[in-house]
C-alpha atoms as one frame of an Amber mdcrd trajectory, in Angstrom:
protein
  45.816  27.888  51.849  48.401  25.341  52.921  47.802  22.500  55.377  49.519
  24.295  58.247  47.393  27.416  57.723  44.241  25.285  57.564  45.190  23.613
  60.834  45.868  26.986  62.465  42.434  28.276  61.419  40.753  25.059  62.545
  42.467  25.181  65.952  41.623  28.854  66.472  37.942  28.005  66.103  38.180
  24.895  68.290  39.951  26.793  71.073  37.386  29.595  70.945  34.619  26.970
  71.194  36.013  24.712  73.938  37.353  27.571  76.059  34.217  29.709  75.640
  36.230  32.678  74.368  33.061  34.378  73.176  34.702  37.787  72.842  37.597
  36.476  70.709  37.438  36.200  66.921  39.717  33.793  65.015  41.445  36.760
  63.367  42.253  38.183  66.841  44.326  35.109  67.648  48.090  35.636  67.398
  49.474  32.182  66.727  52.822  33.169  68.288  51.359  34.722  71.441  51.575
  32.862  74.729  48.563  30.570  75.072  48.590  29.483  78.718  48.854  32.391
  81.112  48.733  34.873  78.244  46.136  37.507  77.561  43.454  34.937  76.709
  43.321  33.928  80.377  43.836  30.215  79.693  44.418  28.295  82.931  45.172
  24.698  83.961  41.525  23.584  83.620  41.497  24.969  80.073  44.731  23.085
  79.372  43.002  19.835  80.361  40.207  20.605  77.912  42.773  21.307  75.184
  44.584  18.018  75.931  41.289  16.117  75.612  40.473  17.919  72.342  43.911
  17.146  70.838  43.554  13.497  71.872  39.996  13.140  70.583  40.303  15.145
  67.368  43.881  14.341  66.329  44.657  11.040  68.071  47.662  12.535  69.843
  48.301  11.846  73.516  49.993  14.538  75.600  50.829  12.520  78.658  52.941
  14.756  80.836  53.048  18.315  82.020  56.467  19.070  80.563  55.342  18.112
  77.056  52.088  19.988  77.606  53.905  23.186  78.550  55.907  23.082  75.318
  52.928  22.099  73.170  50.588  24.743  74.578  53.185  27.535  74.687  51.519
  29.061  71.618  49.117  28.139  68.847  52.100  27.781  66.511  53.768  25.224
  68.821  50.483  23.301  69.089  50.137  23.176  65.294  53.751  22.028  64.953
  53.259  19.295  67.558  50.076  18.027  65.885  51.764  17.962  62.476  54.789
  16.091  63.822  52.801  13.550  65.824  49.580  12.990  63.901  49.075   9.240
  63.443  47.657   9.689  59.940  50.172  12.188  58.644  51.330  11.519  55.091
  54.874  10.217  54.892
């Protein structure tokens, strides 16, 4: 499994945990599906929780709504953003 796939799997589990998506399994997650406002029912309060998680777990600050909308458009865009902005990413 490559690093991107590992990160996708890790984030699926984290999102299920922090957003209390008890009826969602990691394999049910479509990484290209719309996250916010999509069928998972993620709202602005959930987005705040995701921002805090990304900051705490990955050291990446998402400091404005415009960036947040792009980052949380889908799981794939979140993974891409984390990979591009992680402070400890290998060069």
